[in-house]
């Protein structure tokens, strides 16, 4: 039984890997998409923005709607939507059809993520639940490290169809594993919509939500322009930038488990430490970014710290949603996507008005705002902390 549960956690992580590969992999194949459909880059960009927007809007509402449905059925339906969508991407000749099938998996993205984290925690004893969640979260970092670059590589070396079929195969493997090994998980006692929505009345939850928005804005206001920054400020060529993207993603895997262990030991101290670490990283980047070799080393540290923001934000937000864990996870997915949108927009403003080297100060600003909200929350709600 223990071995089966361990296997199931890996399968759930694989499902998350498939989600990230589908969501983010499109970024690396936009040139091939524009050629296939004979459209502009800005039109192709809708494939990215529509996905994030749907995730941000639909997450909490759909999670509420399906809260009474068997957990196994939810996971299978969500993963199957990613299989179907990737198959459509591979073979459709109409851009509008592809755009519609970006909406379908985006709707199920937060549902799968929310339910998978809760299911993983239930598969192990309570004292090991945080480690199980960390393993599922590893699917995100592995997706960034290998899924996204591999999708781009397949599109470049074989075909765009092969790149999308890779995403379909990954999700199909996850679907098969869940179908065979996950037992039926009916909801024994459905929580009312009112009770789930009731957690939104907690002021301390809103402090945590704002913190999550600021943390993701801090991370993605700079990371969204990772390639441009290294190219223009550090003067790395395309090959070096590709290597740095891969290294950044691989290091994220180790950072994920590092911060997972720290959270397991002391959540409050780890959450407080994270934005301070990021401030230090950004200061080092700002002053060393014009030096090639030092930046290679800095990227390694940056990747490790960056991955911590994902798992720390989820842990911090869900400390206030224990009464409705799946709804709480959907709030995390939605508001983290909102943070990414805000961060990328503000980062773009800094670049256009102040120059790309000053981009770091946008990340610094959001990092300090995140630290401030954490301090206020801890001081105001000491007993809960």
Coordinates of C-alpha atoms in Angstrom, one line a residue, residues 45-368:
X45 CA 0.5 35.7 -28.0
X46 CA -3.2 35.2 -27.2
X47 CA -2.5 31.5 -26.7
X48 CA -0.5 32.5 -23.7
X49 CA -2.6 35.3 -22.2
X50 CA -6.0 33.6 -22.7
X51 CA -4.8 30.6 -20.8
X52 CA -3.6 32.6 -17.8
X53 CA -6.7 34.8 -17.8
X54 CA -9.0 31.8 -17.8
X55 CA -7.0 30.2 -15.0
X56 CA -7.2 33.3 -12.9
X57 CA -10.9 33.8 -13.3
X58 CA -12.3 30.3 -13.4
X59 CA -10.3 28.6 -10.6
X60 CA -12.2 29.2 -7.4
X61 CA -15.7 29.0 -9.0
X62 CA -15.2 25.7 -10.8
X63 CA -13.5 24.2 -7.8
X64 CA -16.6 25.1 -5.8
X65 CA -18.9 23.6 -8.5
X66 CA -17.1 20.2 -8.5
X67 CA -16.6 20.0 -4.7
X68 CA -19.1 17.2 -4.4
X69 CA -17.8 15.0 -7.2
X70 CA -15.6 12.0 -6.8
X71 CA -12.0 13.1 -6.6
X72 CA -10.9 10.4 -9.0
X73 CA -13.4 11.4 -11.6
X74 CA -12.3 15.1 -11.3
X75 CA -8.6 14.2 -11.8
X76 CA -9.3 11.9 -14.7
X77 CA -11.5 14.5 -16.4
X78 CA -9.0 17.3 -15.9
X79 CA -6.0 15.2 -17.3
X80 CA -8.1 14.0 -20.2
X81 CA -8.9 17.6 -21.2
X82 CA -5.1 18.2 -21.5
X83 CA -4.7 15.0 -23.7
X84 CA -7.5 16.1 -26.0
X85 CA -6.3 19.7 -26.2
X86 CA -2.8 18.8 -27.1
X87 CA -4.1 16.4 -29.8
X88 CA -6.1 19.3 -31.3
X89 CA -3.1 21.6 -31.2
X90 CA -1.1 19.0 -33.2
X91 CA -3.7 18.5 -36.0
X92 CA -5.9 21.5 -36.3
X93 CA -5.4 23.8 -39.3
X94 CA -7.5 26.7 -37.7
X95 CA -6.1 29.1 -35.3
X96 CA -9.5 29.9 -33.7
X97 CA -9.9 26.2 -32.9
X98 CA -6.5 26.1 -31.2
X99 CA -7.5 29.2 -29.2
X100 CA -10.7 27.6 -28.1
X101 CA -8.8 24.5 -27.0
X102 CA -6.5 26.7 -24.9
X103 CA -9.6 27.7 -22.9
X104 CA -10.6 24.0 -22.1
X105 CA -7.5 22.9 -20.3
X106 CA -7.1 26.3 -18.6
X107 CA -10.5 25.8 -17.0
X108 CA -9.4 22.4 -15.6
X109 CA -5.9 23.5 -14.6
X110 CA -6.7 24.9 -11.2
X111 CA -9.2 22.1 -10.5
X112 CA -6.6 19.4 -11.1
X113 CA -3.9 21.3 -9.1
X114 CA -6.2 21.9 -6.2
X115 CA -7.5 18.4 -5.9
X116 CA -4.1 16.7 -6.6
X117 CA -2.5 18.6 -3.7
X118 CA -5.2 17.5 -1.3
X119 CA -5.2 13.9 -2.6
X120 CA -1.4 13.7 -2.2
X121 CA -1.7 14.9 1.4
X122 CA -4.4 12.2 2.1
X123 CA -2.2 9.4 0.7
X124 CA 0.3 9.7 3.5
X125 CA 0.2 10.1 7.3
X126 CA -0.5 13.7 8.5
X127 CA 3.1 14.3 9.6
X128 CA 4.3 13.6 6.1
X129 CA 1.7 15.6 4.2
X130 CA 3.9 18.6 3.6
X131 CA 6.6 16.3 2.0
X132 CA 3.9 14.7 -0.3
X133 CA 2.8 18.2 -1.4
X134 CA 6.4 19.1 -2.1
X135 CA 6.8 16.1 -4.4
X136 CA 3.7 17.0 -6.4
X137 CA 5.0 20.6 -6.6
X138 CA 8.2 19.1 -8.1
X139 CA 6.1 18.5 -11.2
X140 CA 6.0 22.3 -11.7
X141 CA 9.8 22.8 -11.5
X142 CA 10.5 19.7 -13.6
X143 CA 8.1 21.1 -16.2
X144 CA 10.0 24.4 -16.3
X145 CA 13.4 22.5 -16.4
X146 CA 12.6 19.9 -19.0
X147 CA 9.0 20.1 -20.3
X148 CA 9.2 23.6 -21.7
X149 CA 12.7 23.3 -23.3
X150 CA 11.9 19.8 -24.7
X151 CA 8.7 21.1 -26.3
X152 CA 10.7 23.8 -28.0
X153 CA 13.4 21.3 -29.1
X154 CA 10.9 18.9 -30.6
X155 CA 9.2 21.7 -32.5
X156 CA 12.5 22.9 -33.9
X157 CA 14.1 19.5 -34.7
X158 CA 11.1 17.4 -35.7
X159 CA 7.8 19.3 -36.0
X160 CA 5.2 21.4 -34.2
X161 CA 2.9 18.3 -34.2
X162 CA 5.6 16.3 -32.4
X163 CA 5.9 18.9 -29.7
X164 CA 2.2 18.9 -29.0
X165 CA 2.0 15.1 -29.1
X166 CA 4.7 15.0 -26.5
X167 CA 2.3 16.9 -24.2
X168 CA -0.5 14.6 -25.0
X169 CA 1.5 11.5 -24.3
X170 CA 2.7 12.8 -20.9
X171 CA -0.9 13.6 -19.9
X172 CA -2.1 10.2 -21.2
X173 CA 0.4 8.4 -19.0
X174 CA -0.8 10.4 -16.0
X175 CA -4.4 9.6 -16.9
X176 CA -3.6 5.8 -17.1
X177 CA -1.8 5.8 -13.8
X178 CA -4.7 7.6 -12.0
X179 CA -7.2 5.3 -13.7
X180 CA -5.4 2.1 -12.6
X181 CA -4.0 2.9 -9.2
X182 CA -6.0 5.7 -7.6
X183 CA -9.0 4.2 -5.7
X184 CA -12.4 5.7 -6.0
X185 CA -12.5 8.8 -3.7
X186 CA -16.2 9.8 -3.3
X187 CA -16.9 12.9 -1.3
X188 CA -18.4 11.5 1.9
X189 CA -19.6 14.8 3.3
X190 CA -20.0 17.6 0.8
X191 CA -19.1 21.0 2.2
X192 CA -21.7 23.6 1.4
X193 CA -20.8 26.4 -0.9
X194 CA -21.5 28.9 1.9
X195 CA -19.0 27.2 4.2
X196 CA -16.3 27.2 1.6
X197 CA -16.9 30.8 0.6
X198 CA -17.0 31.6 4.3
X199 CA -13.2 31.4 4.6
X200 CA -13.2 34.6 2.5
X201 CA -14.5 36.5 5.5
X202 CA -11.2 35.9 7.3
X203 CA -9.1 39.1 7.2
X204 CA -6.0 37.1 7.8
X205 CA -6.6 35.1 4.6
X206 CA -6.7 38.3 2.6
X207 CA -3.3 39.3 4.0
X208 CA -2.0 36.0 2.8
X209 CA -3.6 36.4 -0.6
X210 CA -2.0 39.9 -1.1
X211 CA 1.3 38.4 0.0
X212 CA 1.0 35.6 -2.7
X213 CA 0.2 38.3 -5.4
X214 CA 3.3 40.3 -4.3
X215 CA 5.6 37.3 -4.2
X216 CA 4.6 36.1 -7.7
X217 CA 4.8 39.7 -9.0
X218 CA 8.3 40.0 -7.5
X219 CA 9.4 36.7 -9.2
X220 CA 7.9 37.1 -12.6
X221 CA 8.4 40.9 -13.1
X222 CA 12.0 39.9 -13.7
X223 CA 11.9 36.3 -14.7
X224 CA 9.4 37.1 -17.6
X225 CA 12.3 39.0 -19.2
X226 CA 15.0 36.5 -18.2
X227 CA 16.3 36.0 -21.8
X228 CA 16.2 39.7 -22.8
X229 CA 18.0 40.7 -19.6
X230 CA 20.8 38.2 -20.0
X231 CA 21.1 39.1 -23.7
X232 CA 21.1 42.9 -23.4
X233 CA 22.8 43.4 -20.0
X234 CA 25.1 40.4 -19.6
X235 CA 25.6 40.1 -23.4
X236 CA 25.0 36.4 -23.5
X237 CA 24.4 34.9 -26.9
X238 CA 21.4 32.7 -27.8
X239 CA 23.2 29.4 -26.9
X240 CA 24.2 30.6 -23.5
X241 CA 20.8 32.0 -22.8
X242 CA 19.3 28.5 -23.6
X243 CA 21.8 26.9 -21.3
X244 CA 21.0 29.3 -18.5
X245 CA 17.2 28.7 -18.9
X246 CA 17.8 24.9 -18.6
X247 CA 20.2 25.3 -15.7
X248 CA 17.7 27.7 -14.0
X249 CA 15.0 25.1 -14.3
X250 CA 17.1 22.2 -13.1
X251 CA 18.3 24.1 -10.0
X252 CA 14.6 24.9 -9.3
X253 CA 14.0 21.2 -8.7
X254 CA 16.6 21.1 -5.9
X255 CA 15.4 24.5 -4.5
X256 CA 11.8 23.0 -4.4
X257 CA 12.9 20.3 -2.0
X258 CA 15.2 22.6 0.0
X259 CA 12.4 25.0 0.8
X260 CA 10.0 22.2 1.3
X261 CA 12.3 20.9 4.1
X262 CA 12.6 24.3 5.6
X263 CA 8.8 24.8 5.6
X264 CA 8.5 21.4 7.3
X265 CA 10.8 22.7 10.1
X266 CA 9.4 26.2 10.6
X267 CA 6.8 27.8 8.3
X268 CA 6.8 31.3 9.7
X269 CA 10.6 31.7 9.7
X270 CA 10.9 30.3 6.2
X271 CA 8.2 32.6 4.8
X272 CA 9.8 35.6 6.4
X273 CA 13.2 34.6 5.1
X274 CA 12.1 34.2 1.5
X275 CA 11.6 37.8 0.5
X276 CA 14.8 38.9 2.3
X277 CA 16.7 36.2 0.3
X278 CA 15.2 37.5 -2.9
X279 CA 16.2 41.1 -2.1
X280 CA 19.8 39.9 -1.7
X281 CA 19.6 38.0 -5.0
X282 CA 18.2 41.0 -6.9
X283 CA 20.9 43.3 -5.5
X284 CA 23.6 40.9 -6.5
X285 CA 22.1 40.6 -10.0
X286 CA 21.8 44.4 -10.4
X287 CA 25.5 45.0 -9.5
X288 CA 27.0 41.9 -11.2
X289 CA 24.8 41.6 -14.3
X290 CA 27.3 43.1 -16.6
X291 CA 29.9 40.5 -15.6
X292 CA 29.6 37.2 -17.6
X293 CA 31.0 34.5 -15.3
X294 CA 29.6 35.9 -12.0
X295 CA 26.2 36.0 -13.6
X296 CA 26.5 32.3 -14.5
X297 CA 26.9 31.6 -10.8
X298 CA 24.2 34.0 -9.7
X299 CA 21.7 32.2 -12.1
X300 CA 22.3 29.0 -10.1
X301 CA 21.4 30.7 -6.8
X302 CA 18.6 32.6 -8.4
X303 CA 16.9 29.4 -9.7
X304 CA 17.1 27.8 -6.2
X305 CA 15.5 30.7 -4.5
X306 CA 13.0 31.3 -7.2
X307 CA 11.5 27.8 -6.8
X308 CA 10.9 28.5 -3.1
X309 CA 8.4 31.2 -4.0
X310 CA 6.0 28.6 -5.5
X311 CA 5.8 26.2 -2.5
X312 CA 6.1 29.0 0.1
X313 CA 3.2 30.9 -1.3
X314 CA 1.0 27.8 -1.4
X315 CA 1.9 26.9 2.1
X316 CA 1.4 30.4 3.4
X317 CA -2.0 30.9 1.8
X318 CA -3.4 27.5 2.7
X319 CA -2.6 27.9 6.4
X320 CA -5.8 30.0 6.5
X321 CA -7.9 27.7 4.3
X322 CA -7.8 24.4 6.2
X323 CA -11.6 24.3 6.5
X324 CA -11.8 24.2 2.7
X325 CA -8.4 22.9 1.4
X326 CA -9.4 22.4 -2.3
X327 CA -11.0 25.8 -2.5
X328 CA -8.0 27.3 -0.8
X329 CA -5.6 25.7 -3.4
X330 CA -7.8 27.1 -6.2
X331 CA -7.4 30.6 -4.6
X332 CA -3.7 30.1 -4.7
X333 CA -3.7 29.1 -8.4
X334 CA -5.9 32.1 -9.3
X335 CA -4.1 34.8 -7.3
X336 CA -0.6 33.5 -8.2
X337 CA -1.6 33.9 -11.9
X338 CA -2.9 37.4 -11.1
X339 CA 0.5 38.1 -9.5
X340 CA 2.3 36.9 -12.7
X341 CA 0.2 39.1 -14.9
X342 CA 0.8 42.2 -12.7
X343 CA 4.5 41.5 -12.3
X344 CA 5.0 41.0 -16.1
X345 CA 3.1 44.2 -16.8
X346 CA 5.0 46.4 -14.3
X347 CA 8.3 44.8 -15.4
X348 CA 7.5 45.8 -19.0
X349 CA 6.7 49.3 -17.8
X350 CA 10.1 49.6 -16.1
X351 CA 11.9 48.4 -19.2
X352 CA 10.1 50.8 -21.6
X353 CA 10.5 53.8 -19.3
X354 CA 13.7 53.2 -17.4
X355 CA 15.7 50.7 -19.4
X356 CA 16.1 46.9 -19.0
X357 CA 18.9 47.2 -16.4
X358 CA 16.5 49.0 -14.0
X359 CA 14.0 46.1 -14.4
X360 CA 15.5 44.6 -11.1
X361 CA 13.9 47.5 -9.1
X362 CA 10.4 46.3 -10.1
X363 CA 11.2 42.9 -8.6
X364 CA 12.7 44.6 -5.5
X365 CA 9.6 46.7 -5.0
X366 CA 7.3 43.8 -5.0
X367 CA 9.6 41.7 -2.8
X368 CA 9.6 44.4 -0.1

